[in-house]
Amino acid sequence: MPLIQPSVPPLPPGIDLSGKTAVVTGATAGIGLEISRLLLTLKVSNLILAARNVSKGETVRQSLMSDPVVKSTNPNATIKVLKLDTENYSSVQEFASSFKTEFTDLHLLMLNAGIGTMAREFASTGHEKNIQVNYLSNALLSLALLPTLEATASKTGEPARVTWTGSRMHMRTSLTGKLALKQGEGLLKHFDEAEGIPSYARYGDSKLLGALFQLELANRYGADKVIFNNFCPGVINTGMSDVLPIYFRIPVNLVKMIMARSPQKAAWIALNAGVVVGSESHGQFLADMSVLEPCDFIKSEEGQRIQKLLWKETCAEMGGLIPLPAWMTGPN
Ligand SMILES: NC(=O)c1ccc[n+]([C@@H]2O[C@H](COP(=O)([O-])OP(=O)(O)OC[C@H]3O[C@@H](n4cnc5c(N)ncnc54)[C@H](OP(=O)(O)O)[C@@H]3O)[C@@H](O)[C@H]2O)c1
């Protein structure tokens, strides 16, 4: 990433999301908040703010409703807060079932909630927290809402969309270093148990899993009903670094001061992936607004072995939680 990030063009004119329903996770701050605001100004009809803290979500809902641009462009939008804590699977499942009780259609699922914790912490599922929040819960929510996305696509005749907020940091995975995965070693177990994974690498590792999952998904599942992709918005001025230890936060904040983009620009990049680009982006990673070829590690023999292993382990994990479609578990 150069020290000066290139400027970001706004979305093309004429996007009109009237009649559409969108879910944004991590909608209470930073990039997710601005994705939500932009969706409203693009006239989305139903917007679901998925928030781990419902009262914070309600405050955000009120602020969006009283935003003058939203008030003038989309005064009749329905904005709803639903609880989602991606640290645990039961919350993901409860979110999916509450959503399905209230809404029949889903056109756009923006899986944006994310953390970058450097401490070695574990979610209640037993998995390392970055892996749980940034990868496993996104996989579960994508799959839990897939039947609704597919049904919506059949109704409208155009693919529904699932876009994850990824990161270029996935290219800096710890799997290329001294802690490479051994033959026969489990991947999720490795991230949960391996001592000595550099704390700064956990975030990138979790984002790598998202990129690999989508690449493998696209090998098995076409883009005709649902287009999946993930993107990196570059360095963005949000509160994400506030949780870092002081010795790391100071240099990160310095970098942010020099080069960070605003969360509004991140929202342009996010909705470029979510509504502008087409099936050519299915399963792909977009750096800013363009599809980027997979990195050398992903293309390597070891990267490909890990992609398949991740798929197998993800199917086993998700299969214990929800019924899986046949294309997931069949041979490829
Ligand atoms: N900022 C950057 O430079 C940058 C660069 C590349 C990618 N990203 C990615 O962009 C996404 C958004 O990050 P951000 O920069 O906007 O950070 P942020 O300002 O810290 O926002 C993170 C959002 O995720 C929510 N969240 C965190 N843990 C959650 C959980 N367990 N369950 C449900 N929601 C949870 C937060 O909720 P609360 O409000 O309750 O905390 C907040 O709404 C993340 O996926 C991040 O990895 C950021």
Short mmCIF file of C-alpha atoms and ligand atoms in Angstrom, two decimals, residues 25-33 35 50-53 56-57 60 83-88 91 111-116 129 133-134 137-138 164-169 203 206-207 231-243 256 260-261 263 266, ligand 1:
data_model
loop_
_atom_site.label_atom_id
_atom_site.label_comp_id
_atom_site.label_asym_id
_atom_site.label_seq_id
_atom_site.Cartn_x
_atom_site.Cartn_y
_atom_site.Cartn_z
CA THR A 25 -23.44 -5.99 9.97
CA GLY A 26 -21.26 -3.81 12.16
CA ALA A 27 -23.57 -0.94 11.25
CA THR A 28 -23.03 0.97 14.49
CA ALA A 29 -19.69 2.58 13.68
CA GLY A 30 -17.04 3.33 11.10
CA ILE A 31 -17.44 1.83 7.65
CA GLY A 32 -20.70 -0.03 8.39
CA LEU A 33 -22.39 3.16 9.55
CA ILE A 35 -22.48 1.95 4.18
CA ALA A 50 -27.22 -5.72 12.62
CA ALA A 51 -25.74 -4.62 15.94
CA ARG A 52 -24.24 -6.41 18.90
CA ASN A 53 -25.35 -3.56 21.11
CA LYS A 56 -26.25 1.68 20.26
CA GLY A 57 -28.03 0.41 17.13
CA VAL A 60 -27.62 5.01 15.11
CA LYS A 83 -29.27 -8.03 17.47
CA LEU A 84 -26.21 -9.80 16.10
CA ASP A 85 -23.13 -10.69 18.08
CA THR A 86 -20.76 -12.49 15.76
CA GLU A 87 -18.72 -13.80 18.67
CA ASN A 88 -21.21 -16.61 19.01
CA SER A 91 -26.63 -15.06 18.05
CA LEU A 111 -20.95 -8.60 6.10
CA ASN A 112 -18.83 -5.83 7.48
CA ALA A 113 -18.58 -6.39 11.27
CA GLY A 114 -14.98 -7.02 12.16
CA ILE A 115 -12.31 -6.78 14.80
CA GLY A 116 -8.55 -6.65 14.83
CA LYS A 129 -11.76 -14.30 18.30
CA VAL A 133 -15.85 -12.72 14.16
CA ASN A 134 -14.14 -12.06 10.83
CA SER A 137 -19.68 -16.17 11.76
CA ASN A 138 -19.65 -14.58 8.30
CA TRP A 164 -17.72 -9.20 2.93
CA THR A 165 -15.40 -6.46 4.11
CA GLY A 166 -11.99 -8.05 3.70
CA SER A 167 -8.50 -6.64 3.93
CA ARG A 168 -5.24 -6.53 1.98
CA MET A 169 -3.70 -7.75 5.24
CA TYR A 203 -6.25 -10.21 11.78
CA SER A 206 -8.78 -14.23 9.62
CA LYS A 207 -9.23 -12.16 6.46
CA PHE A 231 -13.07 -6.06 -0.81
CA CYS A 232 -10.48 -3.97 0.97
CA PRO A 233 -11.20 -0.24 1.31
CA GLY A 234 -7.59 0.67 2.13
CA VAL A 235 -6.64 2.43 5.35
CA ILE A 236 -9.75 4.09 6.77
CA ASN A 237 -10.12 6.55 9.59
CA THR A 238 -12.29 4.58 12.02
CA GLY A 239 -12.08 3.62 15.67
CA MET A 240 -10.92 0.12 14.84
CA SER A 241 -7.39 0.77 16.07
CA ASP A 242 -8.63 2.10 19.44
CA VAL A 243 -8.37 -1.37 20.98
CA LYS A 256 -3.88 6.98 9.69
CA ALA A 260 -6.34 7.35 5.90
CA ARG A 261 -9.45 7.75 3.80
CA PRO A 263 -15.38 6.11 6.14
CA ALA A 266 -14.91 3.31 2.22
N1 LIG B 1 -10.48 0.73 9.22
C1 LIG B 1 -9.68 0.22 8.28
O1 LIG B 1 -8.63 0.79 7.93
C2 LIG B 1 -10.06 -1.09 7.62
C3 LIG B 1 -9.29 -1.53 6.53
C4 LIG B 1 -9.64 -2.72 5.89
C5 LIG B 1 -10.73 -3.44 6.34
N2 LIG B 1 -11.45 -3.01 7.43
C6 LIG B 1 -12.59 -3.82 7.85
O2 LIG B 1 -13.74 -3.00 7.86
C7 LIG B 1 -14.73 -3.56 8.73
C8 LIG B 1 -15.31 -2.46 9.60
O3 LIG B 1 -14.26 -1.93 10.39
P1 LIG B 1 -14.19 -0.41 10.85
O4 LIG B 1 -12.85 0.10 10.45
O5 LIG B 1 -15.41 0.30 10.46
O6 LIG B 1 -14.12 -0.63 12.42
P2 LIG B 1 -15.04 -0.09 13.62
O7 LIG B 1 -15.27 1.35 13.47
O8 LIG B 1 -14.38 -0.63 14.83
O9 LIG B 1 -16.44 -0.83 13.37
C9 LIG B 1 -16.56 -2.21 13.57
C10 LIG B 1 -18.02 -2.57 13.59
O10 LIG B 1 -18.12 -3.99 13.81
C11 LIG B 1 -18.93 -4.20 14.96
N3 LIG B 1 -18.54 -5.43 15.65
C12 LIG B 1 -17.35 -5.72 16.21
N4 LIG B 1 -17.41 -6.92 16.82
C13 LIG B 1 -18.67 -7.39 16.62
C14 LIG B 1 -19.35 -8.55 17.03
N5 LIG B 1 -18.77 -9.49 17.78
N6 LIG B 1 -20.64 -8.72 16.65
C15 LIG B 1 -21.26 -7.77 15.91
N7 LIG B 1 -20.68 -6.62 15.52
C16 LIG B 1 -19.39 -6.44 15.88
C17 LIG B 1 -18.74 -2.97 15.81
O11 LIG B 1 -19.79 -2.87 16.76
P3 LIG B 1 -19.69 -1.88 18.03
O12 LIG B 1 -20.12 -0.53 17.53
O13 LIG B 1 -20.64 -2.46 19.01
O14 LIG B 1 -18.27 -1.89 18.49
C18 LIG B 1 -18.77 -1.89 14.74
O15 LIG B 1 -20.09 -1.63 14.34
C19 LIG B 1 -14.02 -4.65 9.50
O16 LIG B 1 -14.36 -5.90 8.94
C20 LIG B 1 -12.55 -4.37 9.25
O17 LIG B 1 -11.77 -5.53 9.33
C21 LIG B 1 -11.14 -1.84 8.07
#
